[in-house]
Amino acid sequence: MKKQIDNISAAEQQEEVFREKADHYLICFINGCPLREQCLRWLVGQYADPNLVVQTSVNPLNPKHGNEHCTMFRKKQRVMMKRGFTNMYYDIPGHMEKSIRWALIGAFGHRQYFEMRKGNRLITPDCQQRILETCRRFGWQGPIVYDGEQEEWDW
């Protein structure tokens, strides 16, 4: 019985997240898309406010959308996001640290870099991979130390 209650609350929690996201996320209303059941954009679109006159959405007339190779497809899966890397440079030698830091700022921009570093912006698996590749490119072979992690939708 406890497990069923947890599933209901998780479903309700997911519904609330999707309902909030529908206000500012690029959603999709292409009901004929073969990927729709696995796509976050379509699923979030099901929670859009029907009373809105205008809604930002994927263009259904674009031939790159609404098919098996849709460029706007976002897989409905939760992934492990990292949070912050304020201690990442602790063990990295100074000459590598400077190069890595400037390369990451160049890759992400000042604002996004510092939001990720401070933990104000979650670090997606793609960004984690870019950080790892940058560290390796400048010679750092040690671990990449993040401040924390949490499971989240890969929007």
PDB file of C-alpha atoms in Angstrom:
ATOM      1  CA  MET A   1       0.000   0.000   0.000  1.00  0.00           C
ATOM      2  CA  LYS A   2       2.840   2.403   0.860  1.00  0.00           C
ATOM      3  CA  LYS A   3       4.411   1.899  -2.586  1.00  0.00           C
ATOM      4  CA  GLN A   4       1.117   2.762  -4.307  1.00  0.00           C
ATOM      5  CA  ILE A   5       0.816   5.986  -2.263  1.00  0.00           C
ATOM      6  CA  ASP A   6       4.390   6.939  -3.229  1.00  0.00           C
ATOM      7  CA  ASN A   7       3.586   6.341  -6.922  1.00  0.00           C
ATOM      8  CA  ILE A   8       0.509   8.533  -6.724  1.00  0.00           C
ATOM      9  CA  SER A   9       2.408  11.365  -5.066  1.00  0.00           C
ATOM     10  CA  ALA A  10       5.224  11.019  -7.633  1.00  0.00           C
ATOM     11  CA  ALA A  11       2.676  11.163 -10.460  1.00  0.00           C
ATOM     12  CA  GLU A  12       1.042  14.209  -8.894  1.00  0.00           C
ATOM     13  CA  GLN A  13       4.442  15.804  -8.452  1.00  0.00           C
ATOM     14  CA  GLN A  14       5.300  15.147 -12.116  1.00  0.00           C
ATOM     15  CA  GLU A  15       1.975  16.602 -13.203  1.00  0.00           C
ATOM     16  CA  GLU A  16       2.660  19.775 -11.204  1.00  0.00           C
ATOM     17  CA  VAL A  17       6.138  20.138 -12.742  1.00  0.00           C
ATOM     18  CA  PHE A  18       4.725  19.682 -16.265  1.00  0.00           C
ATOM     19  CA  ARG A  19       1.916  22.153 -15.585  1.00  0.00           C
ATOM     20  CA  GLU A  20       4.419  24.801 -14.397  1.00  0.00           C
ATOM     21  CA  LYS A  21       6.791  24.086 -17.290  1.00  0.00           C
ATOM     22  CA  ALA A  22       4.008  24.499 -19.887  1.00  0.00           C
ATOM     23  CA  ASP A  23       3.995  28.260 -19.243  1.00  0.00           C
ATOM     24  CA  HIS A  24       7.563  28.833 -20.489  1.00  0.00           C
ATOM     25  CA  TYR A  25       8.844  25.682 -22.215  1.00  0.00           C
ATOM     26  CA  LEU A  26       8.825  25.158 -25.982  1.00  0.00           C
ATOM     27  CA  ILE A  27       6.035  22.613 -26.306  1.00  0.00           C
ATOM     28  CA  CYS A  28       4.623  20.508 -29.131  1.00  0.00           C
ATOM     29  CA  PHE A  29       1.067  19.824 -30.274  1.00  0.00           C
ATOM     30  CA  ILE A  30       1.858  17.457 -33.171  1.00  0.00           C
ATOM     31  CA  ASN A  31      -0.504  14.621 -32.261  1.00  0.00           C
ATOM     32  CA  GLY A  32       0.504  12.575 -35.303  1.00  0.00           C
ATOM     33  CA  CYS A  33       4.159  12.392 -34.259  1.00  0.00           C
ATOM     34  CA  PRO A  34       5.344   8.798 -33.749  1.00  0.00           C
ATOM     35  CA  LEU A  35       7.660   9.948 -30.906  1.00  0.00           C
ATOM     36  CA  ARG A  36       5.042  11.891 -28.954  1.00  0.00           C
ATOM     37  CA  GLU A  37       4.585   9.415 -26.088  1.00  0.00           C
ATOM     38  CA  GLN A  38       8.326   9.572 -25.301  1.00  0.00           C
ATOM     39  CA  CYS A  39       8.805  13.314 -25.925  1.00  0.00           C
ATOM     40  CA  LEU A  40       8.866  15.862 -23.091  1.00  0.00           C
ATOM     41  CA  ARG A  41       7.743  18.661 -25.403  1.00  0.00           C
ATOM     42  CA  TRP A  42       4.552  16.819 -26.359  1.00  0.00           C
ATOM     43  CA  LEU A  43       3.867  15.593 -22.812  1.00  0.00           C
ATOM     44  CA  VAL A  44       4.277  19.089 -21.361  1.00  0.00           C
ATOM     45  CA  GLY A  45       2.019  20.403 -24.138  1.00  0.00           C
ATOM     46  CA  GLN A  46      -0.799  18.271 -22.722  1.00  0.00           C
ATOM     47  CA  TYR A  47      -0.733  20.531 -19.635  1.00  0.00           C
ATOM     48  CA  ALA A  48      -0.855  23.822 -21.543  1.00  0.00           C
ATOM     49  CA  ASP A  49      -3.598  26.248 -20.589  1.00  0.00           C
ATOM     50  CA  PRO A  50      -6.397  25.758 -23.158  1.00  0.00           C
ATOM     51  CA  ASN A  51      -7.606  29.324 -22.569  1.00  0.00           C
ATOM     52  CA  LEU A  52      -4.441  30.905 -23.968  1.00  0.00           C
ATOM     53  CA  VAL A  53      -4.846  32.553 -27.354  1.00  0.00           C
ATOM     54  CA  VAL A  54      -1.131  32.383 -28.192  1.00  0.00           C
ATOM     55  CA  GLN A  55       1.310  29.628 -27.185  1.00  0.00           C
ATOM     56  CA  THR A  56       4.972  29.156 -28.142  1.00  0.00           C
ATOM     57  CA  SER A  57       5.269  25.731 -29.746  1.00  0.00           C
ATOM     58  CA  VAL A  58       7.122  23.645 -32.302  1.00  0.00           C
ATOM     59  CA  ASN A  59       6.120  24.524 -35.866  1.00  0.00           C
ATOM     60  CA  PRO A  60       4.040  21.586 -37.159  1.00  0.00           C
ATOM     61  CA  LEU A  61       4.642  22.663 -40.777  1.00  0.00           C
ATOM     62  CA  ASN A  62       8.424  22.276 -40.549  1.00  0.00           C
ATOM     63  CA  PRO A  63       9.402  19.006 -42.274  1.00  0.00           C
ATOM     64  CA  LYS A  64      12.102  18.375 -39.622  1.00  0.00           C
ATOM     65  CA  HIS A  65       9.432  17.996 -36.921  1.00  0.00           C
ATOM     66  CA  GLY A  66       6.792  15.404 -36.169  1.00  0.00           C
ATOM     67  CA  ASN A  67       8.638  12.372 -37.532  1.00  0.00           C
ATOM     68  CA  GLU A  68      11.061   9.657 -36.374  1.00  0.00           C
ATOM     69  CA  HIS A  69      14.006  12.067 -36.805  1.00  0.00           C
ATOM     70  CA  CYS A  70      12.460  15.149 -35.177  1.00  0.00           C
ATOM     71  CA  THR A  71      15.117  17.740 -34.348  1.00  0.00           C
ATOM     72  CA  MET A  72      13.038  19.066 -31.434  1.00  0.00           C
ATOM     73  CA  PHE A  73      12.588  15.674 -29.727  1.00  0.00           C
ATOM     74  CA  ARG A  74      13.430  15.626 -26.004  1.00  0.00           C
ATOM     75  CA  LYS A  75      13.463  12.154 -24.492  1.00  0.00           C
ATOM     76  CA  LYS A  76      11.158  11.635 -21.525  1.00  0.00           C
ATOM     77  CA  GLN A  77      13.758  10.535 -19.014  1.00  0.00           C
ATOM     78  CA  ARG A  78      15.239  11.732 -15.797  1.00  0.00           C
ATOM     79  CA  VAL A  79      19.023  11.993 -15.647  1.00  0.00           C
ATOM     80  CA  MET A  80      21.617  12.652 -12.967  1.00  0.00           C
ATOM     81  CA  MET A  81      22.409  16.362 -12.977  1.00  0.00           C
ATOM     82  CA  LYS A  82      25.378  17.741 -11.087  1.00  0.00           C
ATOM     83  CA  ARG A  83      25.189  20.861  -8.947  1.00  0.00           C
ATOM     84  CA  GLY A  84      28.123  23.244  -8.564  1.00  0.00           C
ATOM     85  CA  PHE A  85      31.867  22.767  -8.831  1.00  0.00           C
ATOM     86  CA  THR A  86      33.254  25.252  -6.331  1.00  0.00           C
ATOM     87  CA  ASN A  87      35.930  22.767  -5.224  1.00  0.00           C
ATOM     88  CA  MET A  88      36.793  21.340  -8.652  1.00  0.00           C
ATOM     89  CA  TYR A  89      40.074  23.233  -8.967  1.00  0.00           C
ATOM     90  CA  TYR A  90      41.374  22.287  -5.503  1.00  0.00           C
ATOM     91  CA  ASP A  91      43.677  19.476  -6.699  1.00  0.00           C
ATOM     92  CA  ILE A  92      44.313  20.818 -10.205  1.00  0.00           C
ATOM     93  CA  PRO A  93      47.759  22.438 -10.650  1.00  0.00           C
ATOM     94  CA  GLY A  94      47.606  26.221 -11.099  1.00  0.00           C
ATOM     95  CA  HIS A  95      48.817  26.309 -14.702  1.00  0.00           C
ATOM     96  CA  MET A  96      46.101  23.816 -15.713  1.00  0.00           C
ATOM     97  CA  GLU A  97      43.438  25.507 -13.600  1.00  0.00           C
ATOM     98  CA  LYS A  98      43.771  28.824 -15.383  1.00  0.00           C
ATOM     99  CA  SER A  99      43.608  27.246 -18.833  1.00  0.00           C
ATOM    100  CA  ILE A 100      40.655  25.030 -17.912  1.00  0.00           C
ATOM    101  CA  ARG A 101      38.748  27.886 -16.283  1.00  0.00           C
ATOM    102  CA  TRP A 102      39.138  30.190 -19.298  1.00  0.00           C
ATOM    103  CA  ALA A 103      38.284  27.403 -21.741  1.00  0.00           C
ATOM    104  CA  LEU A 104      35.087  26.639 -19.797  1.00  0.00           C
ATOM    105  CA  ILE A 105      34.149  30.322 -19.638  1.00  0.00           C
ATOM    106  CA  GLY A 106      34.730  30.485 -23.399  1.00  0.00           C
ATOM    107  CA  ALA A 107      32.579  27.396 -23.959  1.00  0.00           C
ATOM    108  CA  PHE A 108      29.664  28.366 -21.710  1.00  0.00           C
ATOM    109  CA  GLY A 109      29.964  32.151 -21.391  1.00  0.00           C
ATOM    110  CA  HIS A 110      30.597  34.040 -18.149  1.00  0.00           C
ATOM    111  CA  ARG A 111      27.046  33.963 -16.868  1.00  0.00           C
ATOM    112  CA  GLN A 112      26.317  30.276 -17.475  1.00  0.00           C
ATOM    113  CA  TYR A 113      29.782  29.238 -16.247  1.00  0.00           C
ATOM    114  CA  PHE A 114      29.386  31.046 -12.914  1.00  0.00           C
ATOM    115  CA  GLU A 115      25.756  29.915 -12.492  1.00  0.00           C
ATOM    116  CA  MET A 116      26.904  26.313 -12.939  1.00  0.00           C
ATOM    117  CA  ARG A 117      30.002  26.763 -10.768  1.00  0.00           C
ATOM    118  CA  LYS A 118      28.030  28.275  -7.873  1.00  0.00           C
ATOM    119  CA  GLY A 119      25.286  25.637  -8.162  1.00  0.00           C
ATOM    120  CA  ASN A 120      22.561  28.028  -9.309  1.00  0.00           C
ATOM    121  CA  ARG A 121      22.190  26.111 -12.593  1.00  0.00           C
ATOM    122  CA  LEU A 122      22.126  22.331 -12.816  1.00  0.00           C
ATOM    123  CA  ILE A 123      24.826  20.779 -14.998  1.00  0.00           C
ATOM    124  CA  THR A 124      23.361  18.495 -17.654  1.00  0.00           C
ATOM    125  CA  PRO A 125      25.093  15.290 -18.747  1.00  0.00           C
ATOM    126  CA  ASP A 126      26.130  17.050 -21.995  1.00  0.00           C
ATOM    127  CA  CYS A 127      27.722  19.899 -20.048  1.00  0.00           C
ATOM    128  CA  GLN A 128      29.373  17.410 -17.680  1.00  0.00           C
ATOM    129  CA  GLN A 129      30.915  15.738 -20.725  1.00  0.00           C
ATOM    130  CA  ARG A 130      32.162  19.088 -22.071  1.00  0.00           C
ATOM    131  CA  ILE A 131      33.722  19.900 -18.694  1.00  0.00           C
ATOM    132  CA  LEU A 132      35.418  16.489 -18.595  1.00  0.00           C
ATOM    133  CA  GLU A 133      36.723  16.821 -22.166  1.00  0.00           C
ATOM    134  CA  THR A 134      38.065  20.311 -21.440  1.00  0.00           C
ATOM    135  CA  CYS A 135      39.898  19.107 -18.329  1.00  0.00           C
ATOM    136  CA  ARG A 136      41.397  16.195 -20.246  1.00  0.00           C
ATOM    137  CA  ARG A 137      42.416  18.430 -23.148  1.00  0.00           C
ATOM    138  CA  PHE A 138      44.512  20.535 -20.751  1.00  0.00           C
ATOM    139  CA  GLY A 139      46.084  17.493 -19.099  1.00  0.00           C
ATOM    140  CA  TRP A 140      44.012  16.980 -15.944  1.00  0.00           C
ATOM    141  CA  GLN A 141      43.443  13.227 -15.510  1.00  0.00           C
ATOM    142  CA  GLY A 142      42.000  13.343 -11.990  1.00  0.00           C
ATOM    143  CA  PRO A 143      38.336  13.271 -11.014  1.00  0.00           C
ATOM    144  CA  ILE A 144      35.945  16.132 -11.703  1.00  0.00           C
ATOM    145  CA  VAL A 145      34.608  17.104  -8.277  1.00  0.00           C
ATOM    146  CA  TYR A 146      31.039  18.414  -8.164  1.00  0.00           C
ATOM    147  CA  ASP A 147      29.321  19.819  -5.081  1.00  0.00           C
ATOM    148  CA  GLY A 148      26.256  17.585  -5.389  1.00  0.00           C
ATOM    149  CA  GLU A 149      23.858  15.836  -7.706  1.00  0.00           C
ATOM    150  CA  GLN A 150      20.161  15.265  -8.185  1.00  0.00           C
ATOM    151  CA  GLU A 151      17.921  13.410 -10.581  1.00  0.00           C
ATOM    152  CA  GLU A 152      16.010  15.763 -12.864  1.00  0.00           C
ATOM    153  CA  TRP A 153      14.265  15.934 -16.240  1.00  0.00           C
ATOM    154  CA  ASP A 154      16.657  16.604 -19.118  1.00  0.00           C
ATOM    155  CA  TRP A 155      14.753  19.552 -20.538  1.00  0.00           C
TER     156      TRP A 155
END
